[in-house]
Short mmCIF file of C-alpha atoms in Angstrom, two decimals:
data_model
loop_
_atom_site.label_atom_id
_atom_site.label_comp_id
_atom_site.label_asym_id
_atom_site.label_seq_id
_atom_site.Cartn_x
_atom_site.Cartn_y
_atom_site.Cartn_z
CA MET A 1 -8.17 -7.84 -18.10
CA ARG A 2 -10.00 -9.73 -15.37
CA ARG A 3 -11.90 -7.88 -12.71
CA LEU A 4 -13.29 -10.41 -10.26
CA ASP A 5 -16.91 -9.99 -9.24
CA SER A 6 -18.30 -10.85 -5.83
CA CYS A 7 -18.76 -14.53 -6.64
CA GLN A 8 -15.36 -15.07 -8.19
CA CYS A 9 -12.45 -15.46 -5.80
CA LEU A 10 -8.92 -16.07 -6.95
CA ARG A 11 -7.43 -18.92 -4.97
CA HIS A 12 -3.72 -19.25 -4.37
CA PRO A 13 -1.77 -22.31 -5.44
CA PRO A 14 -1.62 -24.95 -2.69
CA THR A 15 1.92 -23.94 -1.80
CA PHE A 16 0.99 -20.27 -1.19
CA GLY A 17 -0.45 -19.11 2.11
CA ALA A 18 0.29 -17.26 5.33
CA SER A 19 3.78 -18.75 5.65
CA THR A 20 4.75 -18.09 2.02
CA THR A 21 7.77 -15.82 1.63
CA ALA A 22 8.51 -13.23 -1.03
CA ALA A 23 11.27 -15.52 -2.35
CA ASP A 24 8.73 -18.33 -2.74
CA VAL A 25 6.46 -16.10 -4.79
CA ILE A 26 9.18 -14.80 -7.10
CA ASP A 27 10.72 -18.21 -7.78
CA GLY A 28 10.96 -18.71 -11.53
CA VAL A 29 9.84 -15.15 -12.39
CA ASP A 30 12.14 -13.10 -14.65
CA LEU A 31 11.81 -9.31 -14.28
CA HIS A 32 14.80 -8.24 -16.36
CA GLY A 33 13.85 -5.19 -18.39
CA ARG A 34 11.20 -4.14 -15.84
CA ARG A 35 11.36 -1.00 -13.71
CA ALA A 36 9.80 -0.67 -10.28
CA VAL A 37 9.26 1.98 -7.62
CA VAL A 38 8.78 0.93 -3.99
CA THR A 39 7.85 3.67 -1.53
CA GLY A 40 9.03 3.38 2.06
CA ALA A 41 11.77 0.97 1.05
CA SER A 42 14.25 1.96 3.75
CA SER A 43 12.90 -0.48 6.34
CA GLY A 44 10.68 -3.50 6.94
CA ILE A 45 8.70 -5.12 4.16
CA GLY A 46 9.62 -2.28 1.81
CA VAL A 47 13.24 -3.38 1.87
CA GLU A 48 12.27 -7.02 1.36
CA THR A 49 9.96 -6.09 -1.52
CA ALA A 50 12.73 -4.11 -3.21
CA ARG A 51 15.24 -6.90 -2.60
CA THR A 52 12.98 -9.56 -4.07
CA LEU A 53 12.07 -7.59 -7.19
CA ALA A 54 15.72 -6.71 -7.81
CA ALA A 55 16.81 -10.33 -7.29
CA ALA A 56 14.42 -11.28 -10.11
CA GLY A 57 16.06 -8.71 -12.38
CA ALA A 58 13.93 -5.56 -12.00
CA ASP A 59 15.58 -2.16 -11.73
CA VAL A 60 14.16 -0.79 -8.48
CA THR A 61 13.96 2.77 -7.22
CA LEU A 62 13.66 3.08 -3.46
CA ALA A 63 11.39 6.10 -2.97
CA VAL A 64 12.16 7.25 0.57
CA ARG A 65 11.99 10.29 2.83
CA ASP A 66 15.49 9.77 4.22
CA THR A 67 17.82 9.29 1.26
CA ASP A 68 20.83 8.57 3.49
CA ALA A 69 18.94 5.64 5.00
CA GLY A 70 17.94 4.59 1.49
CA ALA A 71 21.56 4.68 0.34
CA ARG A 72 22.57 2.45 3.25
CA VAL A 73 19.89 -0.05 2.27
CA VAL A 74 21.10 -0.03 -1.34
CA ALA A 75 24.69 -0.66 -0.24
CA ARG A 76 23.61 -3.57 1.94
CA LEU A 77 21.37 -5.11 -0.72
CA GLU A 78 23.98 -4.78 -3.44
CA ALA A 79 26.38 -6.76 -1.26
CA GLU A 80 23.78 -9.49 -0.74
CA LEU A 81 22.03 -9.80 -4.10
CA PRO A 82 23.08 -12.45 -6.62
CA PRO A 83 24.78 -11.63 -9.92
CA LYS A 84 22.57 -10.27 -12.71
CA SER A 85 20.18 -8.66 -10.23
CA GLY A 86 18.52 -5.42 -11.21
CA LYS A 87 19.93 -1.98 -10.48
CA LEU A 88 18.99 -0.24 -7.23
CA THR A 89 18.65 3.54 -6.97
CA VAL A 90 17.30 5.98 -4.41
CA GLY A 91 14.82 8.81 -4.96
CA ARG A 92 13.62 11.32 -2.39
CA LEU A 93 9.91 11.16 -1.62
CA ASP A 94 8.16 12.65 1.41
CA LEU A 95 4.50 11.77 1.01
CA ALA A 96 3.46 14.56 3.38
CA ASP A 97 5.17 17.13 1.16
CA ARG A 98 3.49 17.77 -2.17
CA SER A 99 6.62 19.39 -3.60
CA THR A 100 8.70 16.21 -3.23
CA VAL A 101 5.96 14.13 -4.85
CA ALA A 102 5.87 16.56 -7.78
CA ALA A 103 9.67 16.55 -8.01
CA PHE A 104 9.82 12.75 -8.02
CA VAL A 105 7.23 12.58 -10.79
CA SER A 106 8.98 15.30 -12.80
CA ALA A 107 12.31 13.51 -12.57
CA TRP A 108 10.94 10.17 -13.76
CA THR A 109 11.59 9.30 -17.40
CA GLY A 110 10.62 6.25 -19.40
CA PRO A 111 8.15 3.48 -18.59
CA LEU A 112 7.29 2.21 -15.13
CA HIS A 113 6.15 -1.40 -14.83
CA ILE A 114 5.54 -1.74 -11.07
CA LEU A 115 4.51 0.84 -8.47
CA VAL A 116 4.33 -0.42 -4.88
CA GLY A 117 2.76 2.06 -2.45
CA ASN A 118 4.30 0.63 0.69
CA ALA A 119 5.18 3.66 2.85
CA GLY A 120 2.95 4.68 5.71
CA VAL A 121 2.46 5.90 9.25
CA MET A 122 0.26 4.28 11.88
CA ALA A 123 -1.78 5.44 14.88
CA LEU A 124 -0.19 8.84 15.49
CA PRO A 125 -1.03 9.49 19.16
CA GLU A 126 -1.99 13.15 18.64
CA LEU A 127 -3.90 14.90 15.87
CA THR A 128 -1.42 16.42 13.45
CA HIS A 129 -1.83 18.09 10.07
CA THR A 130 0.46 18.46 7.09
CA PRO A 131 1.54 21.96 6.04
CA ASP A 132 -1.43 22.13 3.65
CA GLY A 133 -3.90 21.29 6.43
CA ARG A 134 -4.61 17.61 5.88
CA GLU A 135 -4.74 15.06 8.69
CA THR A 136 -1.36 13.36 8.59
CA GLN A 137 -2.28 9.69 8.34
CA PHE A 138 -4.77 10.30 5.55
CA ALA A 139 -2.31 12.60 3.80
CA VAL A 140 0.70 10.27 3.97
CA ASN A 141 -0.99 6.91 3.55
CA HIS A 142 -3.46 7.93 0.86
CA LEU A 143 -3.16 11.41 -0.64
CA GLY A 144 0.60 11.27 -1.20
CA HIS A 145 0.35 7.90 -2.90
CA PHE A 146 -2.65 9.07 -4.92
CA ALA A 147 -0.74 12.08 -6.24
CA LEU A 148 2.28 9.90 -6.99
CA ALA A 149 0.27 7.34 -8.96
CA VAL A 150 -1.67 9.98 -10.88
CA GLY A 151 1.56 11.77 -11.74
CA LEU A 152 3.21 8.55 -12.88
CA ARG A 153 0.22 7.35 -14.87
CA PRO A 154 1.80 8.18 -18.26
CA ALA A 155 4.88 6.14 -17.31
CA LEU A 156 2.70 3.26 -16.14
CA ALA A 157 0.64 3.38 -19.34
CA ALA A 158 3.82 3.40 -21.43
CA ALA A 159 4.96 0.14 -19.81
CA GLY A 160 2.07 -1.91 -21.18
CA GLY A 161 0.64 -4.16 -18.47
CA ALA A 162 1.88 -2.13 -15.49
CA ARG A 163 0.84 -3.08 -11.96
CA ILE A 164 0.03 -0.86 -8.99
CA VAL A 165 0.22 -2.42 -5.54
CA SER A 166 -1.42 -0.53 -2.67
CA VAL A 167 -0.35 -1.75 0.79
CA SER A 168 -3.36 -1.51 3.08
CA SER A 169 -4.08 -3.33 6.35
CA ILE A 170 -6.62 -5.23 8.39
CA GLY A 171 -6.77 -1.85 10.13
CA HIS A 172 -9.20 -0.74 7.42
CA LEU A 173 -11.83 -2.50 9.54
CA PHE A 174 -11.49 0.31 12.10
CA SER A 175 -13.24 2.85 9.90
CA PRO A 176 -14.66 3.64 6.48
CA VAL A 177 -13.65 6.90 4.86
CA VAL A 178 -15.63 9.60 6.66
CA PHE A 179 -16.05 12.00 3.78
CA ASP A 180 -17.65 14.76 5.84
CA ASP A 181 -14.76 14.98 8.28
CA LEU A 182 -11.55 13.65 6.74
CA ASP A 183 -9.35 15.88 8.89
CA TYR A 184 -11.02 15.45 12.30
CA ARG A 185 -12.17 19.06 12.54
CA PHE A 186 -15.51 18.10 14.12
CA ARG A 187 -15.19 14.64 15.69
CA PRO A 188 -12.72 13.78 18.45
CA TYR A 189 -9.45 12.48 17.07
CA ASP A 190 -8.76 8.78 17.48
CA PRO A 191 -5.45 7.27 16.28
CA TRP A 192 -7.07 4.03 15.16
CA THR A 193 -10.09 5.31 13.26
CA SER A 194 -7.73 7.76 11.56
CA TYR A 195 -5.44 4.91 10.56
CA GLY A 196 -8.41 2.79 9.52
CA GLN A 197 -9.80 5.56 7.33
CA SER A 198 -6.46 5.89 5.52
CA LYS A 199 -6.16 2.14 5.00
CA THR A 200 -9.71 1.96 3.63
CA ALA A 201 -8.67 4.73 1.26
CA ASN A 202 -5.74 2.59 0.06
CA ILE A 203 -8.17 -0.13 -1.00
CA LEU A 204 -10.65 2.29 -2.56
CA PHE A 205 -7.80 3.83 -4.56
CA ALA A 206 -7.09 0.42 -6.10
CA VAL A 207 -10.78 0.01 -6.94
CA GLY A 208 -10.86 3.48 -8.51
CA ALA A 209 -7.66 3.01 -10.50
CA ALA A 210 -8.92 -0.34 -11.77
CA GLU A 211 -12.04 1.36 -13.09
CA ARG A 212 -10.28 4.32 -14.69
CA TRP A 213 -6.99 2.97 -16.01
CA ALA A 214 -7.88 -0.43 -17.44
CA ASP A 215 -7.67 0.94 -20.98
CA ASP A 216 -4.03 1.86 -20.25
CA GLY A 217 -3.31 -1.77 -19.42
CA ILE A 218 -2.78 -0.87 -15.75
CA THR A 219 -3.97 -3.16 -12.98
CA ALA A 220 -4.30 -2.06 -9.36
CA ASN A 221 -4.81 -4.18 -6.26
CA ALA A 222 -4.55 -3.69 -2.50
CA LEU A 223 -3.35 -6.01 0.23
CA MET A 224 -2.88 -6.76 3.89
CA PRO A 225 0.77 -7.79 4.47
CA GLY A 226 0.06 -9.43 7.81
CA ASN A 227 1.04 -8.85 11.40
CA VAL A 228 4.72 -8.00 10.88
CA GLY A 229 6.50 -6.81 14.00
CA ASP A 230 9.89 -5.92 12.51
CA THR A 231 9.01 -2.67 10.74
CA SER A 232 9.24 1.07 11.41
CA LEU A 233 5.51 1.55 10.86
CA ALA A 234 4.91 1.83 14.61
CA ARG A 235 7.67 4.39 15.15
CA HIS A 236 5.23 7.16 16.18
CA MET A 237 3.05 5.00 18.40
CA ASP A 238 2.62 5.01 22.16
CA MET A 239 3.38 1.33 22.79
CA GLN A 240 1.58 1.27 26.14
CA GLN A 241 -1.49 2.59 24.36
CA VAL A 242 -1.15 -0.19 21.81
CA ALA A 243 -0.81 -2.81 24.55
CA ASP A 244 -3.89 -1.46 26.32
CA PHE A 245 -5.80 -1.39 23.03
CA ILE A 246 -4.98 -5.03 22.30
CA ALA A 247 -5.79 -6.07 25.87
CA SER A 248 -9.19 -4.38 25.66
CA GLY A 249 -10.21 -6.66 22.81
CA ALA A 250 -10.77 -3.69 20.50
CA ILE A 251 -8.35 -5.22 18.02
CA ALA A 252 -7.70 -8.82 17.06
CA LEU A 253 -4.44 -9.66 15.36
CA PRO A 254 -3.54 -12.62 13.15
CA PRO A 255 -0.40 -14.64 13.96
CA GLN A 256 2.83 -12.70 13.55
CA LYS A 257 4.81 -12.97 10.32
CA THR A 258 8.44 -12.46 9.43
CA VAL A 259 9.39 -9.61 7.13
CA GLU A 260 9.98 -12.16 4.36
CA GLN A 261 6.45 -13.50 4.81
CA GLY A 262 4.99 -10.00 5.13
CA ALA A 263 6.38 -8.97 1.74
CA ALA A 264 5.00 -12.03 -0.04
CA THR A 265 1.58 -10.66 -0.99
CA SER A 266 3.09 -7.38 -2.22
CA VAL A 267 5.45 -9.33 -4.46
CA LEU A 268 2.65 -11.62 -5.64
CA LEU A 269 0.61 -8.64 -6.83
CA ALA A 270 3.66 -6.88 -8.26
CA ALA A 271 5.12 -9.74 -10.26
CA SER A 272 3.44 -13.14 -10.14
CA PRO A 273 1.87 -14.52 -13.34
CA THR A 274 -0.86 -16.12 -11.18
CA VAL A 275 -2.59 -12.71 -10.84
CA GLU A 276 -2.05 -11.52 -14.40
CA GLY A 277 -4.95 -9.25 -15.39
CA ILE A 278 -6.60 -9.30 -11.95
CA THR A 279 -7.53 -5.78 -10.81
CA GLY A 280 -9.52 -3.87 -8.22
CA ARG A 281 -9.22 -6.52 -5.50
CA TYR A 282 -7.92 -6.88 -1.93
CA PHE A 283 -5.59 -9.72 -0.97
CA GLU A 284 -4.10 -11.27 2.16
CA ASP A 285 -1.89 -14.33 2.64
CA CYS A 286 -1.37 -14.44 -1.15
CA ALA A 287 -5.07 -14.91 -1.89
CA GLU A 288 -8.11 -12.74 -2.42
CA ALA A 289 -9.71 -11.88 0.93
CA GLU A 290 -13.17 -12.96 1.96
CA PRO A 291 -15.75 -10.30 2.89
CA VAL A 292 -16.59 -9.76 6.56
CA ALA A 293 -19.78 -8.30 8.00
CA GLU A 294 -18.35 -6.80 11.20
CA ARG A 295 -15.05 -6.02 12.87
CA ALA A 296 -15.62 -7.89 16.14
CA GLY A 297 -13.18 -10.80 16.34
CA ALA A 298 -12.07 -10.50 12.70
CA VAL A 299 -8.40 -11.28 12.06
CA ALA A 300 -8.81 -11.35 8.29
CA GLY A 301 -11.16 -10.27 5.54
CA VAL A 302 -12.32 -7.13 3.80
CA ALA A 303 -15.14 -4.76 4.68
CA PRO A 304 -17.73 -4.21 1.92
CA TYR A 305 -17.35 -0.42 2.17
CA ALA A 306 -13.69 -0.76 1.15
CA LEU A 307 -14.59 -2.33 -2.21
CA ASP A 308 -17.67 -0.21 -2.91
CA ARG A 309 -17.40 1.43 -6.34
CA GLU A 310 -19.47 4.45 -5.35
CA ASN A 311 -17.20 5.08 -2.38
CA ALA A 312 -14.19 4.68 -4.68
CA ALA A 313 -15.58 7.19 -7.17
CA ARG A 314 -16.34 9.70 -4.41
CA LEU A 315 -12.87 9.31 -2.90
CA TRP A 316 -11.25 9.76 -6.30
CA ALA A 317 -13.10 13.05 -6.86
CA VAL A 318 -12.25 14.29 -3.37
CA SER A 319 -8.60 13.28 -3.76
CA GLU A 320 -8.29 15.08 -7.08
CA ASP A 321 -9.57 18.26 -5.41
CA LEU A 322 -7.26 17.92 -2.41
CA ALA A 323 -4.21 17.10 -4.53
CA ARG A 324 -4.51 20.26 -6.59
#
């Protein structure tokens, strides 16, 4: 199992890049006999990820908060997918609710080959907490996925060569994980540093899982899907606040992608033979990201704190405590 060090960067084939689509990545890949779970697969790149994996033959469970919406997606995809596609099913999963995570894990039987942690919330305008007292973005984007992956670890290990895909964001450049104040009980709440902290946690989870679960044959990588406008991720956001934030220069965005392009890196990490055995890395535009030294002006790249193994180990310990 290959874990790239700081001087080894996986490069994409010449035909893969920012404009690559999920269909391009999956071309020629046969996933019949594989089982996948995609969280947040009722809209946006989650739907496209599920569609692409199923088209290649994988049986895909759409793990969603709104099962009626999930059922509508399944009906639409089944009408569109080619013959011999994999089976699509819906499972209820509310990442802010520990009981639904536990129920999803308990209901799962048999091996699991692909786990895509795609669901998330972004830039909630006001500080909110889950019923168990955790700041909502950190709880949904990281802790819920952490508990899900830990619970499904036996199923992933049973698959032999399972892959975990953690959907992060360039937003991780807004903040490292602030271990002394995860829930904004001391510092003033800010929607973007909160989002950034949770997205950094998504990357650190992949680093931690790569360290701990390699002997189970499990690989774990994180990614930035790109600037994809057609998603429900921004459903809680104050759009004027976003416009003001962009205008201020506090955030720089890469060129916008289609949903099909946005799902490409998720599908690459979930299924492509070109990344076989690669683990503990962060990707964008279907290639491993370059490190960046500061946020100012950055429209790509990964912050060193997001790949730091000590940070990953500390987050893993904290997450285990909080998930109990």
